[in-house]
Coordinates of C-alpha atoms in Angstrom, one line a residue:
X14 CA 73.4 39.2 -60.1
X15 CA 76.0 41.8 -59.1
X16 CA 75.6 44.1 -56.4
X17 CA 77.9 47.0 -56.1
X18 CA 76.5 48.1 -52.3
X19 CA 75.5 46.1 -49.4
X20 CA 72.3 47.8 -50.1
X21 CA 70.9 45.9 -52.6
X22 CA 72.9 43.0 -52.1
X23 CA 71.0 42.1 -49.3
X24 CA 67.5 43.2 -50.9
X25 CA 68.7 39.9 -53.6
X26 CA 70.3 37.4 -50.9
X27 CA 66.9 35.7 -49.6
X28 CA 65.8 34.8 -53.2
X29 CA 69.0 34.9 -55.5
X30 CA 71.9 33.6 -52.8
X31 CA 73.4 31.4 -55.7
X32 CA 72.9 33.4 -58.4
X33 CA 74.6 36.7 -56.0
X34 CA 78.0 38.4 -56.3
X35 CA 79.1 41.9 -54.4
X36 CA 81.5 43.6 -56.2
X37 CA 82.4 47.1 -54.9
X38 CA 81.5 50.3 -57.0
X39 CA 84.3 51.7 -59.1
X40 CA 86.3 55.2 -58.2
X41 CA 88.9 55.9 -60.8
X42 CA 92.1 57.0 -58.9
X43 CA 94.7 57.1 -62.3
X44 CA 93.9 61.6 -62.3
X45 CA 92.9 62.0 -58.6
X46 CA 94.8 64.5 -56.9
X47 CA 94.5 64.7 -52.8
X48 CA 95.4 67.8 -51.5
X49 CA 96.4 67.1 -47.8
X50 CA 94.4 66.9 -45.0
X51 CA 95.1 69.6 -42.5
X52 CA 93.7 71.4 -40.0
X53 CA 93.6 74.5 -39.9
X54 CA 91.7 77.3 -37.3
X55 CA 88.9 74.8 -36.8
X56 CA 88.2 71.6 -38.2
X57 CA 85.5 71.7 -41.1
X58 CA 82.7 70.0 -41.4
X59 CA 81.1 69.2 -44.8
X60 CA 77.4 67.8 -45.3
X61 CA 75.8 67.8 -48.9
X62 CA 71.9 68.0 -48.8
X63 CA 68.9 67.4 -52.1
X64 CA 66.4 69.2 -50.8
X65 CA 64.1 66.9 -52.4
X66 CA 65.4 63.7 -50.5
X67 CA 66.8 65.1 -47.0
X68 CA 64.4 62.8 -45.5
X69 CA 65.0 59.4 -47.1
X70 CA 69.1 60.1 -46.6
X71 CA 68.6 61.3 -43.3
X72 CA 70.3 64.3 -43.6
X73 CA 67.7 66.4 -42.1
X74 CA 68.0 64.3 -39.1
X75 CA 71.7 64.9 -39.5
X76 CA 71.5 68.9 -39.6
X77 CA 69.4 69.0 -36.9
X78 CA 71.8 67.1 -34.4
X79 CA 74.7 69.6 -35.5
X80 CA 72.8 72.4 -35.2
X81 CA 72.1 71.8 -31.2
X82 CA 76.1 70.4 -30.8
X83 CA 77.0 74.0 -32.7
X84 CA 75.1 76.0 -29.6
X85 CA 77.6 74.9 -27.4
X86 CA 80.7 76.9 -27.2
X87 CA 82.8 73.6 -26.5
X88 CA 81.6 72.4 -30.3
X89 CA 81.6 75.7 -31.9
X90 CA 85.1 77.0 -31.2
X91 CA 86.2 73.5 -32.8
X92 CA 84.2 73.1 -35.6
X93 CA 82.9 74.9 -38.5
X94 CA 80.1 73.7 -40.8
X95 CA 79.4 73.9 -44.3
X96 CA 75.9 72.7 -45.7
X97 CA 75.2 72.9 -49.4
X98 CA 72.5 72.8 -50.8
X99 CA 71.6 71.8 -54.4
X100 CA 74.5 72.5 -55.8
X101 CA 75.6 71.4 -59.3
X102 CA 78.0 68.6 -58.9
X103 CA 81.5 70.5 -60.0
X104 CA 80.6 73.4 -57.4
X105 CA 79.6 70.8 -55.2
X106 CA 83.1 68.8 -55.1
X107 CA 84.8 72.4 -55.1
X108 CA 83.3 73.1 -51.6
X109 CA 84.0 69.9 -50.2
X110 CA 87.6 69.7 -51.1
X111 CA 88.6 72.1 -48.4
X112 CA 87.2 70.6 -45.9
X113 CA 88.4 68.0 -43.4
X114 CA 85.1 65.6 -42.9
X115 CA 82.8 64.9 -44.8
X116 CA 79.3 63.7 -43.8
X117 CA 77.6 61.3 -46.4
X118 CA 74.1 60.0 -45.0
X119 CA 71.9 58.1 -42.2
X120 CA 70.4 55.6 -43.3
X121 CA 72.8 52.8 -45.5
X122 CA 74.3 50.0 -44.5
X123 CA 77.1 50.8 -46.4
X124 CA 78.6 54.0 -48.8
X125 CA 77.7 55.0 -52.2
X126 CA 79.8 56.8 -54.5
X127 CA 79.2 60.4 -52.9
X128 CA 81.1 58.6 -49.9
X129 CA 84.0 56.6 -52.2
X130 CA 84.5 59.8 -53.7
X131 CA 85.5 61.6 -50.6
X132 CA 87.4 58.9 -49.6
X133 CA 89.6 58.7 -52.5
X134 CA 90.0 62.9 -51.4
X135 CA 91.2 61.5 -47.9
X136 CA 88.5 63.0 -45.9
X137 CA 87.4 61.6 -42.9
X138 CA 83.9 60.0 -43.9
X139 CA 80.8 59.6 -41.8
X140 CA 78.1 57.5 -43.0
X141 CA 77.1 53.9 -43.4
X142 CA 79.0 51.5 -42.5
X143 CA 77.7 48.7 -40.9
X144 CA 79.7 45.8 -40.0
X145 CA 77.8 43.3 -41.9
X146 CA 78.4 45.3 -45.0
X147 CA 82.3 45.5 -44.3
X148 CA 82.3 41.7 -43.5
X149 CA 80.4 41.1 -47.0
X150 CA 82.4 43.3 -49.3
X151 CA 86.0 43.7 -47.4
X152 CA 88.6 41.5 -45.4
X153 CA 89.3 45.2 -43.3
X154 CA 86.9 47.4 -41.4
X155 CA 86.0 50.2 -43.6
X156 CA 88.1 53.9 -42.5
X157 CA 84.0 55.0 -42.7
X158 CA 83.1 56.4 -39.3
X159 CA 79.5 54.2 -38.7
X160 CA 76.2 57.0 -38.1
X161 CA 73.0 55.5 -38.0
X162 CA 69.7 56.0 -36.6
X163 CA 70.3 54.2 -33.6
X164 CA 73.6 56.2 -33.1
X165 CA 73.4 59.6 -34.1
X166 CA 73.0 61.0 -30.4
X167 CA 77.3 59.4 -30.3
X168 CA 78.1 61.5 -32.7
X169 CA 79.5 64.4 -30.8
X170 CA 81.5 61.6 -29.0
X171 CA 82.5 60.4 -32.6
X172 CA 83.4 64.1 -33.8
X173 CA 85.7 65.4 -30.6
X174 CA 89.1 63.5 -30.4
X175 CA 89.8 65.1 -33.9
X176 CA 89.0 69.1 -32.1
X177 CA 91.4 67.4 -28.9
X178 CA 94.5 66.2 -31.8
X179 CA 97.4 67.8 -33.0
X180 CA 97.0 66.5 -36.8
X181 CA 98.2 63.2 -36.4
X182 CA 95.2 61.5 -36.2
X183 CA 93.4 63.3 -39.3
X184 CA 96.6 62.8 -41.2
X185 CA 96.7 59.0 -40.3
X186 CA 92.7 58.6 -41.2
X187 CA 93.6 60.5 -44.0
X188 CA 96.5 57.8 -45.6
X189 CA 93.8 54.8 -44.7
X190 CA 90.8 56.4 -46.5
X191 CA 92.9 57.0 -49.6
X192 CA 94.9 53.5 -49.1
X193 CA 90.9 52.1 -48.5
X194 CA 89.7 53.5 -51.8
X195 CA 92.9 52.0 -54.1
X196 CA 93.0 48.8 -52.7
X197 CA 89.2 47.8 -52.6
X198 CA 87.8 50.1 -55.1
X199 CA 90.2 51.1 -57.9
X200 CA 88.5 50.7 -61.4
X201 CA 90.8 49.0 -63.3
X202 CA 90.5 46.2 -60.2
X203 CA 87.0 46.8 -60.1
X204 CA 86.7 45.7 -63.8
X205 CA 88.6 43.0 -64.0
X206 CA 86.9 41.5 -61.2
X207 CA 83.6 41.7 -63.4
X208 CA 85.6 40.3 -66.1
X209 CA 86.8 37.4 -63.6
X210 CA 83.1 36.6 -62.8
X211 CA 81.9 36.6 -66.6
X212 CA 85.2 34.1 -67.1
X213 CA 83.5 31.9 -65.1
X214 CA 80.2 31.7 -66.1
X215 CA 81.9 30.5 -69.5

């Protein structure tokens, strides 16, 4: 059994612990171009929403916290917010790709491909990841920025040293999400690893 996400690796460990291998989910990097990170006026945040499933990601929960941080002048002079909204998936990427963060969702242990994918971009991420996951699937912490139920009340906390920086620190979390993405989760690695695993089931 292979899981690509902490997710469902878990959901298999109880039953299936001998029969279980995590191997990360694919991002092909070989065309990928990252435009630099930079801020600009204010830092820009970017949160993708399915109307239909707001609830079970958590985004709704998400919006709403960044919604009371944006009535205070000290968060809104900083920070500007995107949210889209059922948008077909090349428009979708088009928005995001000008943005400096990019919030994924609430409630995961660990980031799906929506996440990968604006890593590879070199966005700052915010999402899951929980240490367990990272100590499962990684020998390095994740560059993901942890949000979770228990934490989303931090995340103003979590969101204000970037508003307080001159660059450096978005341009440095910039390099580690993109060096993140092609050492743990470069295709051509990721497939050879399942072709290592099928090797030895021979």
């Amino acid at each position: 059994i292979i899981s690509c996400m902490y997710d469902y690796y878990i959901s298999y460990l109880e039953s299936y612990k001998d029969k279980l291998v995590g191997i990360g989910l694919p991002i092909d990097i070989s065309n990928e171009k990252t435009e630099p990170n930079i801020k600009k006026n204010k830092i820009k945040i970017f949160i993708g929403v399915q109307k239909e499933r707001t609830s079970w990601k958590g985004t709704d929960r998400i919006i709403s916290e960044l919604s009371t941080l944006f009535q205070q002048t000290e968060f809104s002079q900083n920070f500007e917010l995107t949210i889209a909204e059922n948008l077909p998936y090349q428009e979708y990427i088009q928005r995001y790709n000008d943005t400096n963060i990019f919030i994924d969702q609430l409630y995961s242990y660990s980031s799906g491909m929506n996440g990968l994918n604006a890593l590879a971009k070199g966005k700052i991420v915010f999402g899951g990841a929980e240490p367990v996951a990272d100590n499962t699937f990684y020998d390095t912490p994740s560059p993901i920025k942890n949000i979770s139920p228990l934490n989303i009340d931090r995340i103003k906390d979590m969101l204000l040293p970037y508003a307080e920086d001159k660059d450096t620190l978005i341009q440095q979390e910039s390099k580690n999400a993109t060096d993140f993405v092609k050492k743990y989760h470069n295709s051509d690695n990721i497939a050879q690893q399942y072709v290592n695993n099928y090797l030895e089931l021979l």
